[in-house]
XYZ file of C-alpha atoms in Angstrom:
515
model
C 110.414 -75.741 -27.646
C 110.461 -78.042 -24.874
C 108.106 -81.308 -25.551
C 104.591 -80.811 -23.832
C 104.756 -84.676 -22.125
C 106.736 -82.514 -19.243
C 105.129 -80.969 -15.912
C 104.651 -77.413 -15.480
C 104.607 -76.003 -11.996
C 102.122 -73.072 -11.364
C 102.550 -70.773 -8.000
C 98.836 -68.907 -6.491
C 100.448 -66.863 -3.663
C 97.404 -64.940 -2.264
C 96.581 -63.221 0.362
C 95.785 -66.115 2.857
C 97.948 -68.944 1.115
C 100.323 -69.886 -1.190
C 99.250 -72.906 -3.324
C 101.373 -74.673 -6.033
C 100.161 -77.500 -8.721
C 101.780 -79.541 -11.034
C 100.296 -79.539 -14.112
C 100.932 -82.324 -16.797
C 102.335 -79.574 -19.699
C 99.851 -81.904 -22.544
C 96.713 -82.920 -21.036
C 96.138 -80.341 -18.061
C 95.684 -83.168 -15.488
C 96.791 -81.824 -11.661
C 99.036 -84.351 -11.102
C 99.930 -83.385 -7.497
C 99.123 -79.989 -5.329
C 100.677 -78.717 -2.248
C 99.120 -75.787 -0.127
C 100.533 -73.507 3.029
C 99.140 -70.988 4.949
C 99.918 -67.118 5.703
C 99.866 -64.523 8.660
C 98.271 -61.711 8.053
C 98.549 -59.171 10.958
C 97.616 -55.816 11.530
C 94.630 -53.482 12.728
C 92.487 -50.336 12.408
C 92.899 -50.553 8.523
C 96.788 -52.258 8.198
C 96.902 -55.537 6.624
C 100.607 -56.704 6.084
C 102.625 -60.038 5.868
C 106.366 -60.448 5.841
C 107.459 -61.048 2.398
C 110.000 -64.105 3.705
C 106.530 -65.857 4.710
C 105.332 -66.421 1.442
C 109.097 -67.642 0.757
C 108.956 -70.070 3.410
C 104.894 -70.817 2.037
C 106.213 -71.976 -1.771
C 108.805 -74.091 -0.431
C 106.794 -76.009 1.918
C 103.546 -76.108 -1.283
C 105.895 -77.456 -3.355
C 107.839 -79.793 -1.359
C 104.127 -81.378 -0.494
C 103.284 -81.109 -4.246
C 106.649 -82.593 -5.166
C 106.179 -85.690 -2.537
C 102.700 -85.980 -3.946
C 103.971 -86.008 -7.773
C 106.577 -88.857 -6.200
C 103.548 -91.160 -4.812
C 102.494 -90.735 -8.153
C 105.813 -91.895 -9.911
C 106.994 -88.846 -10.986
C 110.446 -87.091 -10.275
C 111.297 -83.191 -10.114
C 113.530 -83.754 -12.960
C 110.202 -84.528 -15.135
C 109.322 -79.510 -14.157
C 110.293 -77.613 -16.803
C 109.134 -74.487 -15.681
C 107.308 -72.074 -13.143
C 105.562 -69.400 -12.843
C 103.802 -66.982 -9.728
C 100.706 -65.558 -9.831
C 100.653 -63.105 -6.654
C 98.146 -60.807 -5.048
C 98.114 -57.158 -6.459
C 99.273 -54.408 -5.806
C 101.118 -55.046 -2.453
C 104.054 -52.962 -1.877
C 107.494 -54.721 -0.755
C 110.811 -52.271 -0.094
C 113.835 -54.148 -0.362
C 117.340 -53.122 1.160
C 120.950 -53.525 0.257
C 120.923 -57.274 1.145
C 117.827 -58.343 -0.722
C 115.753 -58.461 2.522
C 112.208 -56.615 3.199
C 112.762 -53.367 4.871
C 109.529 -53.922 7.023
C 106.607 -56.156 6.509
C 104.614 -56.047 2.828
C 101.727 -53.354 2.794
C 98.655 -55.723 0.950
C 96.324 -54.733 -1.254
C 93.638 -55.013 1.401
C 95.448 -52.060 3.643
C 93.646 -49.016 3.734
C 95.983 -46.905 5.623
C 97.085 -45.278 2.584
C 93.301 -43.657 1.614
C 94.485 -40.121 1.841
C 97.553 -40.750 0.122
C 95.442 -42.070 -2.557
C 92.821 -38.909 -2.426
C 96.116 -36.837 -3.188
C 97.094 -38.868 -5.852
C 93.723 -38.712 -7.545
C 93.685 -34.719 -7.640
C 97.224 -34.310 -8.969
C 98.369 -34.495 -12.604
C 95.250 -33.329 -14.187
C 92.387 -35.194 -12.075
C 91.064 -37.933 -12.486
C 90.362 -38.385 -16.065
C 93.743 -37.550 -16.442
C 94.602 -40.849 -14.629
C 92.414 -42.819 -16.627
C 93.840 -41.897 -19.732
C 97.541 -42.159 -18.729
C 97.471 -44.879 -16.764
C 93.719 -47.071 -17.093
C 93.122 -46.573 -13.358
C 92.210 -43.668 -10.877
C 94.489 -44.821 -7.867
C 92.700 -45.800 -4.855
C 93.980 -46.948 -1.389
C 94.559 -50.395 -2.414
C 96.790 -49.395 -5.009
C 101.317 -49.623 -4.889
C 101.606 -45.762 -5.931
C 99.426 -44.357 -2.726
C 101.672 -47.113 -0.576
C 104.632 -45.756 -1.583
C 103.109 -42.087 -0.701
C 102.426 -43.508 2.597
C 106.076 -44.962 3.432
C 107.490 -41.746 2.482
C 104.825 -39.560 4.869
C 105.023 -41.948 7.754
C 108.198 -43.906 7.341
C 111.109 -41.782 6.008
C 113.540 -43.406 7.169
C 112.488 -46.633 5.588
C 111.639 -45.275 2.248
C 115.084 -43.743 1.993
C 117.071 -47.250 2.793
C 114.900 -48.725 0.096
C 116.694 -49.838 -3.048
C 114.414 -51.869 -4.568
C 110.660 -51.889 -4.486
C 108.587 -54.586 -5.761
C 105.041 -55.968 -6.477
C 104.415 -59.537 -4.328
C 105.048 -61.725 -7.520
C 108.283 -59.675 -8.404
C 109.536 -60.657 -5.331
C 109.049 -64.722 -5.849
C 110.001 -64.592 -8.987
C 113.547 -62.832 -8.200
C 113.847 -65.141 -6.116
C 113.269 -67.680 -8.177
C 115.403 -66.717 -10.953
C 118.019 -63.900 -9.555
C 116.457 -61.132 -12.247
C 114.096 -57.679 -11.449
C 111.280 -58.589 -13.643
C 107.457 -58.027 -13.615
C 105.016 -58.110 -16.162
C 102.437 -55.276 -17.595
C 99.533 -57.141 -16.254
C 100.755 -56.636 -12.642
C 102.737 -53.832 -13.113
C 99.114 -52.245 -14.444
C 97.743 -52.390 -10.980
C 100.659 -50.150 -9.327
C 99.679 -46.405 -10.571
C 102.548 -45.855 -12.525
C 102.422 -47.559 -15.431
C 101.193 -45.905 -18.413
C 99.010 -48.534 -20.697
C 98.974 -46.305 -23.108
C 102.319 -46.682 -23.901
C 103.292 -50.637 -22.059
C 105.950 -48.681 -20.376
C 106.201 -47.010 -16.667
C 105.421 -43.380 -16.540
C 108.112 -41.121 -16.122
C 106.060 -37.705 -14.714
C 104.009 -39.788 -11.991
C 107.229 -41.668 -10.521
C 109.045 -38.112 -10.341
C 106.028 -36.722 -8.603
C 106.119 -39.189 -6.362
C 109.887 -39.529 -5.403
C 110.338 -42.978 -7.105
C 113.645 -43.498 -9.026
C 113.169 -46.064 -12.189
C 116.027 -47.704 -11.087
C 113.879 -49.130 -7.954
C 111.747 -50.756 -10.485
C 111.983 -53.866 -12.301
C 112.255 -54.177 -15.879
C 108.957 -54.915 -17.545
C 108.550 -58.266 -19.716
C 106.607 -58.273 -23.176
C 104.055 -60.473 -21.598
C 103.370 -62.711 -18.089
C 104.642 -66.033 -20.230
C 107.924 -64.381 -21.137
C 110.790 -66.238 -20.244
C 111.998 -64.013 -16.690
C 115.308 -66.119 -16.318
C 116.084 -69.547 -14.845
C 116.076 -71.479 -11.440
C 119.193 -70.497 -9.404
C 121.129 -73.288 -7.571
C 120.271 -71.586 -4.453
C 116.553 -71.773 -5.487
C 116.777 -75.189 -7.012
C 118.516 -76.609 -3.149
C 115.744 -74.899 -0.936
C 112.619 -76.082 -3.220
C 114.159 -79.606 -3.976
C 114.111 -78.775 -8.268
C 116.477 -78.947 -10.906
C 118.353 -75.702 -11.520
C 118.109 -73.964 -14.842
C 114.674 -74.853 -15.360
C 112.613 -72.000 -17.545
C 111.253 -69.494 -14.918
C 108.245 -67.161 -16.580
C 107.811 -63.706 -15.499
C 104.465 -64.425 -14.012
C 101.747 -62.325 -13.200
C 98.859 -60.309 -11.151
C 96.238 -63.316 -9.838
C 93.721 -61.487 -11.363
C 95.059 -61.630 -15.235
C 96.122 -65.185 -14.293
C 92.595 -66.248 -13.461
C 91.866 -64.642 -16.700
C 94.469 -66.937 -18.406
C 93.158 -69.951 -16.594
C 89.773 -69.154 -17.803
C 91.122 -69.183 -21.749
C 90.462 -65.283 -21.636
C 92.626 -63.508 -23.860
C 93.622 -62.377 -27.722
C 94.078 -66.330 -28.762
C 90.998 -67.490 -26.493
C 87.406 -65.849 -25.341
C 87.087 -62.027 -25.487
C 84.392 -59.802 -23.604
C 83.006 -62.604 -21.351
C 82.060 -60.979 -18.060
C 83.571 -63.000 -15.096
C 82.359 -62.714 -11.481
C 84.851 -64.182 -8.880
C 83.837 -64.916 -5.240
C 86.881 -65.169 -2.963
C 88.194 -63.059 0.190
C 87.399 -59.896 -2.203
C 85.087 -60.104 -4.918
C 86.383 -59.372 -8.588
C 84.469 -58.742 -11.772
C 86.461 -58.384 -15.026
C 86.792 -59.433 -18.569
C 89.481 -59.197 -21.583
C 89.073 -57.126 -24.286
C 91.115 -56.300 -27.064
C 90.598 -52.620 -27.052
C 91.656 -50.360 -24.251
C 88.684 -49.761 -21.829
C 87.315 -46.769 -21.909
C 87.494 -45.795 -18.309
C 87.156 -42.333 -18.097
C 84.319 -41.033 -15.638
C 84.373 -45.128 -14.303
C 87.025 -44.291 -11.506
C 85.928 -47.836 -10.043
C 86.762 -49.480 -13.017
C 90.478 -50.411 -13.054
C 91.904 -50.308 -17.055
C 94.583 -53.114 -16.374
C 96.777 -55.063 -18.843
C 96.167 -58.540 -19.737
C 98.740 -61.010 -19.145
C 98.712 -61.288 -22.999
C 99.066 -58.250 -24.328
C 95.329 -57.646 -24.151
C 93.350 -55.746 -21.251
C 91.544 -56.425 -18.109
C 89.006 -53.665 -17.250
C 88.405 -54.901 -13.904
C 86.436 -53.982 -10.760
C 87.601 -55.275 -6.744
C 85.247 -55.083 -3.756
C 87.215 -55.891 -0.592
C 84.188 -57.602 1.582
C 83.003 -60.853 0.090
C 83.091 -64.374 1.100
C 85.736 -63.782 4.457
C 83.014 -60.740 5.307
C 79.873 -63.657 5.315
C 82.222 -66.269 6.886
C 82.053 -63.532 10.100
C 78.467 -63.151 9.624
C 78.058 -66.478 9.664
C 80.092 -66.704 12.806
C 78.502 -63.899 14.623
C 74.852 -65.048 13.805
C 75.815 -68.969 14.666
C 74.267 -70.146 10.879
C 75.738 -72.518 8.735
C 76.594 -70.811 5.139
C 73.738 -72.297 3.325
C 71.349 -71.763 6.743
C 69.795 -68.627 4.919
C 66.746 -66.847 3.818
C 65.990 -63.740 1.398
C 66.924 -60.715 3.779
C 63.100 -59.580 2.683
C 63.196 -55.604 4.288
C 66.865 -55.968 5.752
C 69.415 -54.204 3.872
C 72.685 -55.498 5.384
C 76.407 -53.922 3.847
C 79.133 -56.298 4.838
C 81.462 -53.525 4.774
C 84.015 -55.304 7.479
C 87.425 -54.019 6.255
C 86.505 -50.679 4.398
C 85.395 -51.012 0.762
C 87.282 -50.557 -2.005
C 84.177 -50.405 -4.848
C 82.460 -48.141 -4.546
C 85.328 -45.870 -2.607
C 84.492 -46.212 1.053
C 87.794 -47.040 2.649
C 86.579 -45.864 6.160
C 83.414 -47.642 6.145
C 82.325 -50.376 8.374
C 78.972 -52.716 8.185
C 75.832 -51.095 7.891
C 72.674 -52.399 8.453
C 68.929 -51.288 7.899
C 65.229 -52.268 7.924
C 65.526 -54.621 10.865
C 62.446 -55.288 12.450
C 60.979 -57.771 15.825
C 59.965 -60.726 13.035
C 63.290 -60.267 11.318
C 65.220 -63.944 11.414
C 68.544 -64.700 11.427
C 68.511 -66.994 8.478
C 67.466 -63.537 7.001
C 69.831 -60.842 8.126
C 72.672 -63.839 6.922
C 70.960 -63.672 3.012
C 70.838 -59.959 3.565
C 74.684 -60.227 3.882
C 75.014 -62.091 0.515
C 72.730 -59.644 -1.152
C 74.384 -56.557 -0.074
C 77.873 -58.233 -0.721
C 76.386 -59.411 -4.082
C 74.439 -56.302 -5.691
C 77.854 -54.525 -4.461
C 79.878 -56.562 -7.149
C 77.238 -56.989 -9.352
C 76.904 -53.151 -9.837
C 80.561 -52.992 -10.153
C 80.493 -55.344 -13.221
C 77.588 -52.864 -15.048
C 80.456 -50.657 -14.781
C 83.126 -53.428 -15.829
C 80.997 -53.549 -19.286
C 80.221 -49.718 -19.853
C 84.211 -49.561 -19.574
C 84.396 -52.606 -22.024
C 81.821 -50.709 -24.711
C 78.855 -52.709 -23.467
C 75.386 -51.642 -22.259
C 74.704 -53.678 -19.032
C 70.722 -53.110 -19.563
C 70.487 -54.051 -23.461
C 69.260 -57.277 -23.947
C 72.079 -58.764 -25.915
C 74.072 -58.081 -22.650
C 71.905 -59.406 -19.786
C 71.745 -62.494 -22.241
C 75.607 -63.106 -21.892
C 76.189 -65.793 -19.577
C 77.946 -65.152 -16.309
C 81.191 -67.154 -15.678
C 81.520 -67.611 -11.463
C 84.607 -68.466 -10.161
C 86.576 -68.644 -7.242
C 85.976 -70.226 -3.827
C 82.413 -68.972 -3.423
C 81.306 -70.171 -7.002
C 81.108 -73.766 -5.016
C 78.050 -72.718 -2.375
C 74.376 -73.271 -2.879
C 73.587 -69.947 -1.251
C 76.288 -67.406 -3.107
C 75.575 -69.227 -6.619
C 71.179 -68.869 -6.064
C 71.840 -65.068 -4.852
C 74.177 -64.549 -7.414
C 71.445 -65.959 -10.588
C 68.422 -64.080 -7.922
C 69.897 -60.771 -8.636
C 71.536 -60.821 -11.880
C 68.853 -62.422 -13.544
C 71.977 -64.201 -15.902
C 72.298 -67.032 -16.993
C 75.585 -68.776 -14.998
C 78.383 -70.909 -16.390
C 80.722 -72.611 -13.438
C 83.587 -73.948 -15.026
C 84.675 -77.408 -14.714
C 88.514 -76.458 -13.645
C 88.668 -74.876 -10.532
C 91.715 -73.212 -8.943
C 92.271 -70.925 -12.213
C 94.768 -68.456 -10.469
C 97.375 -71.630 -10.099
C 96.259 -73.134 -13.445
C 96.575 -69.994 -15.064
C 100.118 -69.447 -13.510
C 100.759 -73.150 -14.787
C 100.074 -72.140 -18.252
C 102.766 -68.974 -18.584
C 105.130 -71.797 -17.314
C 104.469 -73.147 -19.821
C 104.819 -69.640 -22.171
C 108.309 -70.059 -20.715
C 108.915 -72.954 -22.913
C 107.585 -71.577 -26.187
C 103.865 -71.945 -25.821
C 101.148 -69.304 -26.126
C 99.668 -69.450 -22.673
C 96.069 -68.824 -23.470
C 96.105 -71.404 -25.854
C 97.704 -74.142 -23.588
C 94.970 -72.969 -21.132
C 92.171 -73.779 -23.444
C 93.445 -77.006 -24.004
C 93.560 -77.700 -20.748
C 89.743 -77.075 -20.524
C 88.883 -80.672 -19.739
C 85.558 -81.989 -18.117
C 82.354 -80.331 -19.136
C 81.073 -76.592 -17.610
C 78.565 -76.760 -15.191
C 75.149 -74.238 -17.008
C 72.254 -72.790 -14.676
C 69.688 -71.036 -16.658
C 68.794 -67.474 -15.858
C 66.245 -66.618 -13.128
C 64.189 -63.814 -13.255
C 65.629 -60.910 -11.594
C 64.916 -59.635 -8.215
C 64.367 -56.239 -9.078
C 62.984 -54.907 -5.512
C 65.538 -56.613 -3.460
C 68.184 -55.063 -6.278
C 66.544 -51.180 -5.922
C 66.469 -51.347 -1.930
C 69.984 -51.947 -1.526
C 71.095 -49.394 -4.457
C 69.448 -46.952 -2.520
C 70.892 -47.693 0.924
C 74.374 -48.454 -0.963
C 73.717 -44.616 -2.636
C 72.692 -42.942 0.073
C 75.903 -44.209 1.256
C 78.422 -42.883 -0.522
C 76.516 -39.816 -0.849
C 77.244 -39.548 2.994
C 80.638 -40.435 2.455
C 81.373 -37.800 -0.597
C 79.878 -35.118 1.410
C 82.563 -36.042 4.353
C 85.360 -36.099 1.841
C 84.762 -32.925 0.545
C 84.633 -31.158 3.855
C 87.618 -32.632 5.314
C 89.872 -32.669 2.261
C 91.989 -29.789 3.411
C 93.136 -31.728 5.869
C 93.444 -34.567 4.400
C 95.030 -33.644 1.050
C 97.519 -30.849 1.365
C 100.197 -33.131 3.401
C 100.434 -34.911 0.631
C 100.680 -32.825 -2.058
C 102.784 -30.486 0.262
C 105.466 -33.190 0.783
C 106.182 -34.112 -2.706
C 107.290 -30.182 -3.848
């Protein structure tokens, strides 16, 4: 077991970023950060970024962490180990030489909606996807991507020989070996939880050999190989240092949070970045079945992540923001307004075509209100996400011993006056804001550390220095709460009724195609 007075590198590579810190393996202290930017192109529902981008982003983070951790007195011979966290589900085809085939398909692409609509009524329904695999694929997720290669791009899905999740990719990279984890590998649609192994029936329905895949690790902290020399030269580290198998960000936000089997169980989490998340870890399997927006993932532990995504959150108010000329805090209750920041599609509830939508607007109507009418709709849309979060989880979001759990907020939002008072407004929860922020890259930090011997969870509890930050419930905003359900209903009563009438079209090329 390596000592714990060494530094621990852990990798966030996210949809807009990559970000790498260097963690001191005993205390926790950030002893130096670096941070670089990605392109994200595409239109009219693509979203994709060239996998060698988010190369090129974790060599230049941690060659400005490692010139940091030098200003500091510190060497790169004092890392012994790393560990990516990466966005989910994001779908990257490899050819012969190791190179992307095309440009990675991210989560946030909602091309692949029909694709997913095919998935869903295939093998038994959806129920039968819950039980087999914890999750009722939706647009975002790898399986429907891969459907959509095949239908659009045949020539590029047959070249493929390898496909991989965004963190598989880094971390082969990294360390020369195929290896993913069954937190990450949880999110693609063809892993079975059940059984912690990839399911055999929904890869030969959809045309996808095993030997594409990587092999799955017992957990995200198991030891996925060690730094190449070719890896070691272009990020400036020692070679042979432990590499971990790494993770989704999701269950590594849930590590970095002490979440797991050796840490805190069944505390709800909200987190407030470009998408809104709401999770927690259990130790049983979520019961998922008739909660298709309730993804049944796999802990980066060995426990599980019932876990709910909403695609418009804090980038979706940024534009608001923008459009109405306000400053983020510049805001009032959106009183009769009902505004649904609905920018890029939604993912939760299933509205992959929608755009904003806005109602009630009337001649005294401000713009300081239609701006908190855009954190309210974005809000109650998470909010009623993690009601279904806890009736996965075995917990009754109206009994009182529920509403009374405190609410852990997270992520980049969790710092603004305006997204933490609507947050408390409509919960009516009491709020915890942890003292550590950037838990994605902490969390990654931690498995490093698994890499050496630790238990990750633990290591990430110890590292829970500084004291939380506790806001007392507020009573809830019921009105403001029952206005928007019913817009946000009416909604995707609209958009059910429009699925059902065009799902001949929509469904037999898919299903068609696969025979």
């Amino acid at each position: 077991m390596t000592p714990r007075t060494s530094v621990v590198i852990g990798v966030d590579s996210s949809t807009q970023s990559t970000k790498a810190v260097f963690v001191d393996a005993l205390s926790g202290d950030v002893l130096a950060a670096g941070r670089a930017p990605h392109v994200v192109e595409g239109v009219a529902g693509a979203r994709e970024t060239g996998p060698e981008v988010w190369w090129d982003a974790l060599g230049k983070a941690v060659a400005a962490g490692l010139d940091r951790l030098a200003r500091a007195g510190t060497g790169p011979r004092a890392v012994a180990g790393i560990a990516v966290a990466g966005q989910q589900h994001g779908l990257v085809a490899l050819g012969r030489d190791g190179r992307a085939l095309r440009p990675a398909m991210l989560w946030n692409d909602t091309r692949a909606a029909p694709q997913a609509a095919a998935l869903r009524d295939a093998l038994g329904g959806p129920d039968a996807w819950s039980a087999r695999t914890g999750s009722v694929p939706v647009a975002s997720f790898t399986a429907a991507k891969w459907l959509w290669l095949r239908q659009n791009e045949p020539g590029t899905a047959a070249e493929c020989v390898a496909v991989r999740l965004p963190h598989d990719f880094l971390t082969e990279r990294l360390c020369g070996a195929a290896v993913t984890d069954p937190g990450d590998a949880s999110g693609t649609g063809w892993f079975d939880t059940r059984l912690g192994a990839y399911d055999a029936e929904v890869l030969a329905f959809l045309g996808l050999s095993p030997g594409l895949l990587p092999e799955v690790a017992p957990s995200a902290g198991s030891r996925a190989g060690a730094l190449t020399p070719s890896a070691a030269a272009f990020l400036g580290l020692p070679q042979g240092i432990p590499v971990a198998a790494g993770t989704g960000d999701n269950m590594a936000a849930a590590v970095g949070l002490g979440l797991g089997k050796s840490g805190l169980l069944d505390h709800p989490v909200v987190s407030l970045g470009t998408s809104g998340t709401a999770f927690a870890v259990t130790s049983d399997r979520p019961r998922t079945l008739g909660l298709p927006q309730v993804a049944g993932f796999a802990a980066a532990d060995g426990a599980h992540l019932p876990l709910a995504c909403t695609l418009n959150c804090t980038l979706a108010v940024e534009k608001m923001c923008t459009l109405l000329g306000l400053d983020r805090d510049d805001t009032a209750p959106g009183g009769e307004v009902v505004l649904l920041p609905y920018l890029d599609g939604e993912r939760t509830p299933d509205l992959p075509g929608a755009s904003g939508m806005l109602t009630g607007l009337r001649h005294t109507t401000t713009r300081q209100q239609l701006l908190g009418a855009a954190y309210e709709g974005a809000v109650v849309t998470l909010l009623r996400a993690l009601d279904d979060v806890l009736l996965a989880g075995g917990l009754d979001p109206a009994d009182p011993g529920t509403t009374a759990l405190p609410l852990r907020l997270v992520g980049g939002g969790a710092a603004g006056r305006s997204w933490r008072d609507t947050v408390r407004r409509l919960s009516g929860r009491p709020l915890v804001l942890p003292a550590r922020t950037e838990h994605v890259a902490l969390g990654a930090a931690a498995l490093a550390a698994g890499a050496t011997g630790e238990d990750p969870v633990a290591v990430a509890r110890s590292w829970n220095t500084g004291t939380d930050i506790e806001l007392p419930a507020v009573e809830r905003d019921k009105g403001t709460w029952e206005r928007i359900g019913s817009v946000l209903d009416e909604a995707i009563g609209r958009s059910r009724t429009a699925v059902s009438a065009d799902a001949p079209a929509m469904r037999r090329p898919g299903l068609r195609s696969l025979r």
